[in-house]
Coordinates of C-alpha atoms in Angstrom, one line a residue:
M115 CA -2.7 -9.9 15.7
A116 CA -2.3 -8.8 19.3
I117 CA -3.9 -5.5 20.0
A118 CA -3.6 -3.5 23.2
F119 CA -7.0 -2.4 24.4
I120 CA -6.1 0.9 26.1
F121 CA -8.3 3.3 27.9
A122 CA -7.5 7.0 27.2
G123 CA -7.5 8.9 30.4
C124 CA -8.7 12.5 30.4
T125 CA -8.6 15.3 32.9
K126 CA -11.1 18.1 32.3
S127 CA -11.6 21.6 33.5
G128 CA -14.0 24.3 32.3
T129 CA -17.4 25.8 32.6
A130 CA -20.7 24.3 31.5
G131 CA -22.3 25.5 28.3
G132 CA -25.6 27.4 28.1
A133 CA -29.0 26.0 29.0
P134 CA -30.2 23.0 26.9
G135 CA -30.9 24.1 23.4
E136 CA -29.0 27.3 23.7
R137 CA -25.6 28.2 22.2
H138 CA -23.1 30.9 23.0
S139 CA -23.8 34.0 20.9
W140 CA -20.4 33.6 19.2
T141 CA -20.9 30.0 18.2
Q142 CA -21.5 29.5 14.5
P143 CA -24.0 26.6 14.3
G144 CA -22.7 23.7 12.3
V145 CA -19.2 25.2 11.8
L146 CA -16.1 24.0 13.6
R147 CA -13.0 26.2 13.5
F148 CA -9.8 24.7 14.8
S149 CA -6.1 25.1 14.7
E150 CA -2.8 23.3 15.7
Y151 CA -0.7 26.4 15.1
A152 CA 1.1 24.7 12.1
D153 CA 0.9 25.0 8.4
P154 CA 0.4 21.7 6.4
K155 CA 3.0 20.9 3.8
N156 CA 0.3 19.3 1.7
L157 CA -3.0 17.4 2.2
N158 CA -1.8 14.0 1.2
P159 CA -0.7 12.1 4.4
S160 CA 1.2 9.5 2.3
L161 CA 3.7 12.3 1.6
N162 CA 3.6 14.1 4.9
S163 CA 3.8 12.8 8.5
A164 CA 3.3 16.2 10.3
S165 CA 0.3 16.3 12.6
P166 CA -1.8 18.9 10.7
T167 CA -1.9 16.7 7.6
L168 CA -2.6 13.5 9.6
D169 CA -5.4 15.2 11.6
L170 CA -7.0 16.7 8.5
S171 CA -6.8 13.3 6.7
M172 CA -9.2 11.9 9.4
F173 CA -11.8 14.3 8.0
I174 CA -11.0 13.8 4.3
Y175 CA -10.2 10.2 3.6
S176 CA -11.4 6.6 4.3
W177 CA -9.1 4.3 6.1
T178 CA -9.5 0.5 6.5
I179 CA -9.3 0.8 10.3
R180 CA -9.6 3.7 12.7
Y181 CA -9.0 3.5 16.5
D182 CA -11.6 4.7 18.9
S183 CA -11.2 6.5 22.2
H184 CA -10.4 3.2 23.9
A185 CA -7.8 2.4 21.2
R186 CA -10.1 -0.3 19.9
P187 CA -10.1 -1.0 16.1
F188 CA -13.1 0.5 14.3
P189 CA -13.8 -0.7 10.8
D190 CA -14.0 2.3 8.5
A191 CA -13.9 1.3 4.8
L192 CA -14.3 -2.3 5.9
I193 CA -17.5 -4.0 7.0
E194 CA -15.6 -5.9 9.8
V195 CA -12.3 -6.0 11.6
P196 CA -10.2 -8.8 9.9
T197 CA -9.4 -11.6 12.4
I198 CA -8.5 -15.2 12.4
A199 CA -11.8 -15.9 14.3
N200 CA -14.0 -14.5 11.5
G201 CA -12.0 -16.1 8.7
D202 CA -10.6 -12.9 7.3
V203 CA -7.1 -13.8 8.4
S204 CA -5.6 -17.2 7.6
K205 CA -4.1 -19.1 10.5
D206 CA -0.6 -18.5 9.2
G207 CA -1.3 -14.8 8.9
R208 CA -0.3 -14.7 5.2
T209 CA -3.7 -14.3 3.6
L210 CA -5.9 -11.4 4.5
K211 CA -9.4 -10.6 3.3
Y212 CA -10.4 -7.0 3.5
K213 CA -14.2 -6.8 2.9
L214 CA -15.1 -3.3 1.7
R215 CA -18.4 -1.6 2.4
H216 CA -20.5 -1.4 -0.8
N217 CA -21.8 2.1 -0.2
I218 CA -18.6 4.2 -0.2
K219 CA -18.1 6.7 -3.0
W220 CA -15.3 9.0 -3.9
Q221 CA -16.5 12.6 -3.5
D222 CA -16.8 12.8 -7.3
G223 CA -19.4 10.0 -7.2
V224 CA -17.2 7.1 -8.3
A225 CA -17.4 3.9 -6.2
L226 CA -14.5 3.0 -4.0
T227 CA -13.4 -0.6 -4.7
C228 CA -10.6 -3.1 -4.3
Q229 CA -8.8 -1.5 -7.3
D230 CA -8.2 1.6 -5.1
L231 CA -6.6 -0.5 -2.4
R232 CA -4.4 -2.2 -4.9
F233 CA -3.5 1.1 -6.5
T234 CA -2.6 2.7 -3.2
W235 CA -0.2 -0.2 -2.5
Q236 CA 1.4 0.4 -5.9
V237 CA 1.8 4.1 -5.1
V238 CA 3.5 3.3 -1.8
M239 CA 5.8 0.9 -3.4
N240 CA 6.8 3.1 -6.4
P241 CA 10.4 4.1 -5.5
H242 CA 9.9 7.5 -7.3
N243 CA 7.2 8.6 -4.8
N244 CA 8.4 10.3 -1.6
V245 CA 6.1 8.3 0.7
I246 CA 6.5 8.3 4.4
T247 CA 6.9 4.6 4.9
T248 CA 6.7 1.3 3.0
D249 CA 6.4 -0.7 6.2
G250 CA 3.9 -3.5 5.8
Y251 CA 3.2 -2.7 2.2
K252 CA 6.6 -4.0 1.2
D253 CA 5.5 -7.4 2.7
I254 CA 2.5 -7.7 0.3
G255 CA 3.1 -10.1 -2.6
S256 CA -0.1 -9.5 -4.5
I257 CA -3.7 -8.3 -4.1
D258 CA -6.6 -10.2 -5.8
C259 CA -9.5 -8.0 -6.8
S260 CA -11.6 -10.6 -8.5
N261 CA -14.5 -9.4 -6.3
P262 CA -14.5 -5.6 -6.5
Y263 CA -15.5 -5.4 -2.8
V264 CA -13.1 -8.0 -1.4
A265 CA -9.4 -7.4 -1.4
V266 CA -7.6 -10.8 -1.0
I267 CA -4.1 -9.8 0.2
H268 CA -1.4 -12.4 -0.2
M269 CA 1.6 -11.5 2.1
K270 CA 5.1 -12.6 1.3
R271 CA 5.5 -13.1 5.0
L272 CA 3.5 -12.6 8.2
Y273 CA 3.4 -9.0 9.2
A274 CA 2.0 -8.7 12.8
P275 CA 0.8 -5.1 12.9
F276 CA -1.0 -5.3 9.5
L277 CA -4.3 -3.9 11.1
Q278 CA -2.9 -0.5 12.0
Q279 CA -0.5 -0.3 9.1
L280 CA -2.2 -1.3 5.8
W281 CA -4.3 1.6 4.6
S282 CA -4.7 2.4 8.3
V283 CA -3.7 5.4 10.4
N284 CA -0.2 4.2 11.4
G285 CA 0.7 3.5 7.7
N286 CA 0.2 7.1 6.7
S287 CA -1.5 6.1 3.4
P288 CA -5.3 6.2 3.4
I289 CA -7.1 4.7 0.4
L290 CA -6.3 6.7 -2.7
P291 CA -8.4 7.1 -5.9
E292 CA -7.0 5.2 -8.8
H293 CA -9.2 6.9 -11.4
L294 CA -7.7 10.3 -10.4
L295 CA -4.1 9.5 -9.6
A296 CA -3.1 6.6 -11.9
K297 CA -1.6 9.1 -14.4
Y298 CA 0.7 10.5 -11.8
N299 CA 2.1 7.2 -10.5
D300 CA 5.0 7.2 -12.9
D301 CA 8.8 6.9 -13.0
K302 CA 9.2 10.7 -12.9
G303 CA 7.9 11.3 -9.4
S304 CA 4.8 13.1 -10.7
F305 CA 2.8 11.9 -7.8
N306 CA 4.9 14.1 -5.4
T307 CA 3.8 17.3 -7.1
A308 CA 0.3 16.3 -8.3
P309 CA -2.4 19.0 -7.9
Y310 CA -4.4 16.5 -6.0
N311 CA -2.0 16.9 -3.0
A312 CA -3.4 20.4 -2.5
L313 CA -7.1 19.8 -3.3
P314 CA -7.7 16.1 -2.7
V315 CA -10.8 14.2 -3.5
G316 CA -11.4 11.7 -0.7
S317 CA -14.2 9.4 0.4
G318 CA -14.4 10.5 4.1
P319 CA -17.0 12.5 5.9
F320 CA -15.8 15.9 4.7
K321 CA -14.5 17.2 1.4
V322 CA -11.9 19.9 0.9
V323 CA -13.4 22.9 -1.0
S324 CA -10.4 25.3 -0.7
W325 CA -7.0 25.7 0.7
Q326 CA -5.9 29.3 1.1
R327 CA -2.2 29.0 1.7
G328 CA -1.1 30.5 5.0
Q329 CA -4.8 31.1 6.0
E330 CA -7.1 28.2 6.1
V331 CA -8.2 24.8 4.8
R332 CA -12.0 24.7 4.4
M333 CA -14.0 21.4 4.3
E334 CA -17.7 20.8 3.8
A335 CA -19.8 17.9 4.9
N336 CA -19.9 15.0 2.4
P337 CA -23.7 14.3 1.8
D338 CA -22.8 10.9 0.4
F339 CA -20.7 9.7 3.3
Y340 CA -21.5 6.0 4.0
L341 CA -22.8 6.7 7.5
G342 CA -24.9 9.6 6.3
K343 CA -24.3 13.3 6.2
P344 CA -22.1 14.4 9.1
K345 CA -23.7 16.6 11.8
L346 CA -21.3 19.5 11.1
N347 CA -21.7 21.4 7.9
T348 CA -18.3 23.0 7.7
V349 CA -14.9 22.4 9.2
I350 CA -12.2 25.1 9.0
Y351 CA -8.6 24.5 9.8
K352 CA -7.1 27.9 10.5
I353 CA -3.4 28.3 9.8
V354 CA -2.2 30.4 12.8
A355 CA 1.4 31.4 13.4
D356 CA 1.9 30.2 16.9
E357 CA 0.2 28.8 20.0
N358 CA -0.1 32.2 21.7
T359 CA -2.1 33.5 18.8
V360 CA -4.4 30.5 18.8
V361 CA -5.1 31.1 22.5
A362 CA -5.9 34.7 21.8
E363 CA -8.3 33.7 19.0
L364 CA -10.0 31.2 21.3
Q365 CA -10.7 33.9 23.8
A366 CA -11.8 36.3 21.0
H367 CA -14.2 33.5 19.8
E368 CA -12.6 33.4 16.4
L369 CA -11.7 29.7 17.0
D370 CA -13.6 26.8 18.5
M371 CA -10.7 24.5 19.3
L372 CA -7.0 24.5 20.0
A373 CA -5.8 21.0 19.2
L374 CA -2.5 19.4 20.2
G375 CA -1.7 22.0 22.8
S376 CA 1.5 22.0 24.7
G377 CA 1.9 21.2 28.3
L378 CA 3.9 24.4 28.6
K379 CA 0.6 26.3 28.6
W380 CA -1.6 24.0 30.6
P381 CA -1.9 26.4 33.5
E382 CA -3.1 29.1 31.1
Y383 CA -5.6 26.7 29.5
Q384 CA -7.0 25.8 32.9
S385 CA -7.3 29.5 33.8
I386 CA -9.2 30.5 30.6
A387 CA -11.4 27.5 30.8
A388 CA -12.4 28.3 34.4
D389 CA -13.6 31.8 33.3
P390 CA -17.3 31.5 32.3
K391 CA -17.1 34.3 29.8
N392 CA -14.8 32.2 27.6
G393 CA -17.2 29.2 27.4
L394 CA -14.3 26.8 27.0
T395 CA -13.4 23.3 28.2
A396 CA -9.8 22.2 28.7
I397 CA -8.9 18.5 28.7
R398 CA -5.7 16.4 28.7
V399 CA -5.6 13.1 26.8
D400 CA -3.3 10.3 27.5
S401 CA -1.5 9.4 24.3
F402 CA 1.2 7.3 22.6
Q403 CA 3.0 10.6 21.8
W404 CA 6.5 10.7 23.1
S405 CA 8.9 13.6 23.4
H406 CA 12.6 13.1 22.7
V407 CA 15.9 14.5 21.5
D408 CA 17.2 12.7 18.4
F409 CA 20.8 12.7 17.4
N410 CA 22.1 12.6 13.8
L411 CA 24.7 9.8 14.2
R412 CA 26.4 10.9 11.0
H413 CA 27.5 14.0 12.8
P414 CA 31.2 13.8 14.0
I415 CA 30.5 14.9 17.6
V416 CA 27.1 13.3 18.5
S417 CA 28.2 10.1 16.8
D418 CA 30.3 9.5 19.9
V419 CA 28.1 7.3 22.2
Q420 CA 29.9 8.5 25.3
V421 CA 28.9 12.1 24.5
R422 CA 25.3 10.9 24.1
R423 CA 25.3 9.0 27.4
A424 CA 26.8 12.0 29.1
L425 CA 24.0 14.2 27.7
A426 CA 21.4 11.6 28.9
Y427 CA 22.8 11.9 32.5
A428 CA 22.7 15.7 32.2
T429 CA 19.0 15.7 31.3
N430 CA 16.5 16.1 34.1
R431 CA 13.3 14.5 32.8
Q432 CA 11.3 15.2 35.9
E433 CA 12.1 18.9 35.8
I434 CA 11.1 19.1 32.2
I435 CA 7.8 17.5 33.0
E436 CA 7.1 19.6 36.1
K437 CA 8.5 23.0 35.1
L438 CA 7.9 23.1 31.3
A439 CA 5.1 20.6 30.6
H440 CA 3.3 21.4 34.0
G441 CA 2.6 17.8 34.6
S442 CA 1.4 17.0 31.1
G443 CA 3.6 14.0 30.8
I444 CA 4.6 10.6 32.1
P445 CA 8.3 10.0 32.5
A446 CA 9.8 7.6 30.0
E447 CA 13.1 6.2 28.9
T448 CA 12.0 4.0 26.0
D449 CA 9.6 4.2 23.1
Q450 CA 7.0 2.1 24.9
H451 CA 4.5 3.8 27.2
P452 CA 5.2 2.7 30.8
K453 CA 1.5 2.5 31.6
L454 CA -0.2 1.7 28.4
S455 CA 2.1 -0.6 26.4
W456 CA 2.1 -4.4 27.0
A457 CA 5.7 -4.4 25.5
Y458 CA 7.2 -2.0 28.0
T459 CA 10.3 -3.2 30.0
N460 CA 12.2 -1.5 32.8
D461 CA 15.1 -3.9 32.4
I462 CA 17.3 -1.4 30.6
A463 CA 20.3 0.8 31.2
H464 CA 19.1 3.9 33.1
Y465 CA 20.4 7.4 33.0
P466 CA 19.0 9.2 36.1
F467 CA 19.8 12.9 36.3
D468 CA 23.5 13.0 37.4
P469 CA 25.6 15.9 36.1
V470 CA 28.6 14.7 38.1
K471 CA 28.5 11.3 36.2
A472 CA 28.0 13.2 32.9
K473 CA 31.2 15.2 33.6
A474 CA 33.1 12.1 34.5
L475 CA 32.1 10.3 31.3
L476 CA 33.2 13.3 29.2
D477 CA 36.5 13.5 31.1
A478 CA 37.2 9.8 30.5
D479 CA 36.3 10.3 26.8
G480 CA 39.0 12.9 26.4
W481 CA 36.8 16.0 26.4
K482 CA 38.7 18.6 28.6
V483 CA 37.2 21.8 29.9
G484 CA 38.5 24.9 28.0
P485 CA 39.0 28.4 29.4
D486 CA 35.4 29.4 28.5
G487 CA 33.9 26.3 30.2
I488 CA 33.3 24.4 26.9
R489 CA 35.1 21.1 26.5
V490 CA 37.6 20.5 23.7
K491 CA 39.1 17.3 22.3
N492 CA 41.8 17.2 19.7
G493 CA 41.2 20.9 18.9
Q494 CA 37.5 20.5 18.4
R495 CA 34.9 22.1 20.7
L496 CA 32.1 20.1 22.1
E497 CA 29.5 22.1 20.2
F498 CA 26.6 21.3 17.9
T499 CA 23.2 22.6 16.9
L500 CA 19.8 21.7 18.5
S501 CA 16.8 22.2 16.3
T502 CA 13.0 22.1 16.7
Q503 CA 9.9 23.6 15.0
T504 CA 9.7 27.4 14.8
E505 CA 6.0 27.1 15.9
S506 CA 6.6 24.9 18.9
N507 CA 6.8 27.0 22.1
L508 CA 7.3 24.0 24.2
G509 CA 10.0 22.7 21.9
K510 CA 11.8 26.0 22.2
E511 CA 11.5 26.0 26.0
V512 CA 13.0 22.5 26.1
Q513 CA 15.8 23.8 23.8
T514 CA 16.6 26.6 26.3
F515 CA 16.4 24.2 29.2
L516 CA 18.8 21.7 27.6
Q517 CA 21.1 24.5 26.4
G518 CA 21.6 25.5 30.1
A519 CA 21.7 22.0 31.5
W520 CA 24.2 20.7 28.9
H521 CA 26.3 23.9 29.2
D522 CA 26.7 23.1 32.9
V523 CA 28.7 19.9 31.9
G524 CA 30.7 21.7 29.3
V525 CA 28.6 21.4 26.1
Q526 CA 27.9 24.3 23.8
V527 CA 24.4 24.0 22.1
D528 CA 23.5 26.4 19.3
V529 CA 19.8 26.8 18.5
K530 CA 18.7 26.5 14.9
N531 CA 15.0 26.2 14.2
Y532 CA 12.8 25.6 11.1
P533 CA 9.1 25.9 10.1
T534 CA 7.2 22.6 10.7
S535 CA 6.7 22.1 6.9
Q536 CA 10.4 22.2 6.3
F537 CA 11.3 20.4 9.5
F538 CA 9.2 17.4 8.5
D539 CA 9.6 17.7 4.8
N540 CA 9.7 14.0 3.6
S541 CA 12.4 14.5 1.1
S542 CA 16.2 14.9 1.0
E543 CA 15.5 18.6 1.4
G544 CA 13.7 18.1 4.8
I545 CA 15.6 18.9 7.9
L546 CA 15.2 15.5 9.5
Q547 CA 14.8 13.3 6.5
G548 CA 17.7 15.0 4.7
G549 CA 20.0 14.8 7.8
H550 CA 20.4 18.6 7.9
Y551 CA 20.6 18.7 11.7
D552 CA 22.9 17.7 14.6
A553 CA 20.3 17.1 17.3
A554 CA 16.5 17.7 17.2
V555 CA 13.7 18.1 19.8
F556 CA 10.3 16.9 18.7
S557 CA 7.6 14.2 19.3
W558 CA 6.6 11.0 17.6
I559 CA 2.9 10.0 17.7
G560 CA 2.8 6.2 18.1
A561 CA 0.1 3.6 17.8
A562 CA -1.4 0.8 19.9
D563 CA 0.9 -1.8 18.5
P564 CA 4.5 -1.5 19.9
D565 CA 6.2 -1.8 16.5
D566 CA 8.4 1.3 15.8
N567 CA 10.4 -0.4 13.1
A568 CA 9.7 2.5 10.7
I569 CA 11.8 4.9 12.8
Y570 CA 14.4 2.6 14.5
S571 CA 15.2 -0.2 12.1
G572 CA 18.5 -0.1 10.2
N573 CA 16.5 -1.2 7.2
N574 CA 14.6 2.1 7.2
L575 CA 17.2 4.8 7.0
A576 CA 16.2 8.2 5.8
P577 CA 15.3 9.6 3.4
K578 CA 13.5 6.5 2.1
G579 CA 12.7 5.4 5.6
Q580 CA 12.0 7.4 8.8
N581 CA 15.1 6.5 10.7
A582 CA 16.6 10.0 10.4
M583 CA 19.0 9.3 13.3
M584 CA 20.8 6.8 11.0
W585 CA 20.9 4.4 13.9
E586 CA 22.1 1.0 12.7
N587 CA 22.0 -1.6 15.5
A588 CA 22.0 -5.2 14.2
K589 CA 20.5 -6.7 17.4
A590 CA 17.6 -4.2 17.5
T591 CA 16.9 -4.4 13.8
A592 CA 16.8 -8.3 14.0
A593 CA 14.5 -8.2 17.0
M594 CA 12.1 -5.7 15.3
A595 CA 12.1 -8.0 12.2
D596 CA 11.3 -11.0 14.2
A597 CA 8.5 -9.3 16.1
L598 CA 6.8 -8.5 12.8
N599 CA 6.8 -12.1 11.8
T600 CA 4.8 -13.6 14.7
V601 CA 1.5 -13.2 16.4
D602 CA 2.9 -14.8 19.6
Q603 CA 2.7 -11.8 22.0
A604 CA 5.2 -13.4 24.5
R605 CA 7.8 -13.7 21.7
R606 CA 7.1 -10.2 20.5
K607 CA 7.5 -8.9 24.1
R608 CA 10.9 -10.5 24.3
D609 CA 11.9 -8.9 20.9
Y610 CA 10.7 -5.4 22.0
A611 CA 12.6 -5.7 25.3
I612 CA 15.8 -6.2 23.2
V613 CA 14.9 -3.1 21.1
Q614 CA 14.4 -1.0 24.3
Q615 CA 17.7 -2.3 25.8
Q616 CA 19.7 -1.5 22.7
L617 CA 18.1 2.0 22.5
A618 CA 19.2 2.6 26.1
L619 CA 22.7 1.3 25.4
D620 CA 23.3 3.3 22.2
V621 CA 21.3 6.4 23.2
P622 CA 20.5 7.5 19.6
T623 CA 17.7 9.4 21.2
I624 CA 16.9 10.7 24.7
I625 CA 13.3 9.9 25.4
T626 CA 11.9 12.2 28.0
Y627 CA 8.1 11.6 28.5
F628 CA 4.8 10.5 27.0
A629 CA 2.5 13.4 26.6
R630 CA -0.9 14.0 28.1
V631 CA -2.0 16.2 25.2
P632 CA -4.1 19.3 25.9
Y633 CA -7.2 20.3 23.9
V634 CA -9.2 23.4 24.6
Y635 CA -12.5 23.9 22.9
N636 CA -15.8 25.7 22.8
N637 CA -18.1 23.9 25.2
D638 CA -20.9 24.1 22.7
L639 CA -19.0 21.4 20.8
K640 CA -20.5 18.0 21.4
G641 CA -19.4 14.5 20.5
F642 CA -15.6 15.1 20.7
D643 CA -14.3 11.7 22.0
P644 CA -10.6 11.8 21.4
S645 CA -8.6 8.7 20.4
P646 CA -5.1 8.2 21.9
V647 CA -3.9 6.5 18.7
I648 CA -2.2 8.7 16.0
S649 CA -5.0 11.3 15.7
A650 CA -7.7 12.4 18.3
F651 CA -10.2 13.0 15.4
W652 CA -11.2 9.4 14.8
D653 CA -15.0 10.1 14.4
P654 CA -15.6 13.7 13.2
W655 CA -18.9 12.7 11.7
N656 CA -20.3 12.6 15.2
Y657 CA -19.3 16.2 16.1
S658 CA -21.9 18.9 16.4
I659 CA -21.9 22.5 17.5

């Protein structure tokens, strides 16, 4: 297993807190109130990939592995990180030993054991469950639980990124309790609507005590957490309509943190953090989160690769970063971070901003400019919808920007937005997963390993997989499959170069930049040490306020 040891870079601005031992008058000791200006669909991350659920899951559940602020693997439910060197991984990579801690309990007092890992695998592989991804899990042949605290995992084939995928943060499925959920894992899809998804019993540092829909999710410290009772007593995730309201509540001291802020508002974040009366700190964290425009290749207009290439030439990445994200991004043309990923290659087809070339491509493709400036071909206007999340101010700004830029080359873009919960709904009713969109602006949050098979492989088409673009490229799919079947980093690097090259040729997506993600928080908060991998909240038991 090759793991990138990345250092998350931060920039910080703000004012210092009070004198040692003192808190702001508005700080509620032991209580952290935060928001991401989005409403979770449910509280079970195996069924929901949107960021509120993923971030909340870091407080609620146990994972086999978390990733720290330097993107290094940290054993959570395991006593050690499985490696070939320590004997937990066989030399051929097909037998894994996951040694569980003996002192982890579910929040109802039942011990967490190997049976729960095996059950979670069975849940993920049940075709009636609307899970986010089966990647990695589908390569498991069997799990031996002879020892209740050692899961011996027999793989059908080597799966290189097992560490970040199996019961880990990139696989979306934390360890789930068999004793509570076995009755729902049936052939009727009962797991998808189980009451557990709204009030889960986890084994993590905090337990959910209530979810007031449209208002808040309240969590209390788990006194039986294996590392001891967390320093915080209460964590409240406030469901706030939009980013502007979150900023207002920060300044009114009704919130302690804005998480996953947008670059669009970075100047404002800096300004409010510089004012001592607000008592705030603003930081930007380098991340594996990339912003992009995806195309639904089943749509008759954007299925035309020449149209997509023209749109790529008509997209000014640098202007988006500078004017909309205010520098909170690193320009990118592939799914691999130019500075952080060992798999990155620059040997691809490039689409520098060139509206003249965009027009020439459309002309050659038979799209002729009509009297209103919009191109027409065989009686059909070059017109489609562009969607994003209703709550995303930056997404909507990017929409407006692209609407103007693409109009300049003869393309009509119509805006059609949806609430986050509907946008990312992991069923055929979801906007992305159900293919109910033409083009969409959003971000993926990646992991330390370069594998993006879940979203780009032709074997993972939506709604059962996350390839909602319906991109089917045989060369890329074969390269991704090969990269999963070796721990030879040089071979994997060659494979991922092929994937990036095919992405650039086909343009099923226009990747614009990797985000430097803003967080703004009460400077009485101590111990916040954000991870660049999937979720910043890798160690919430260490937070205090």
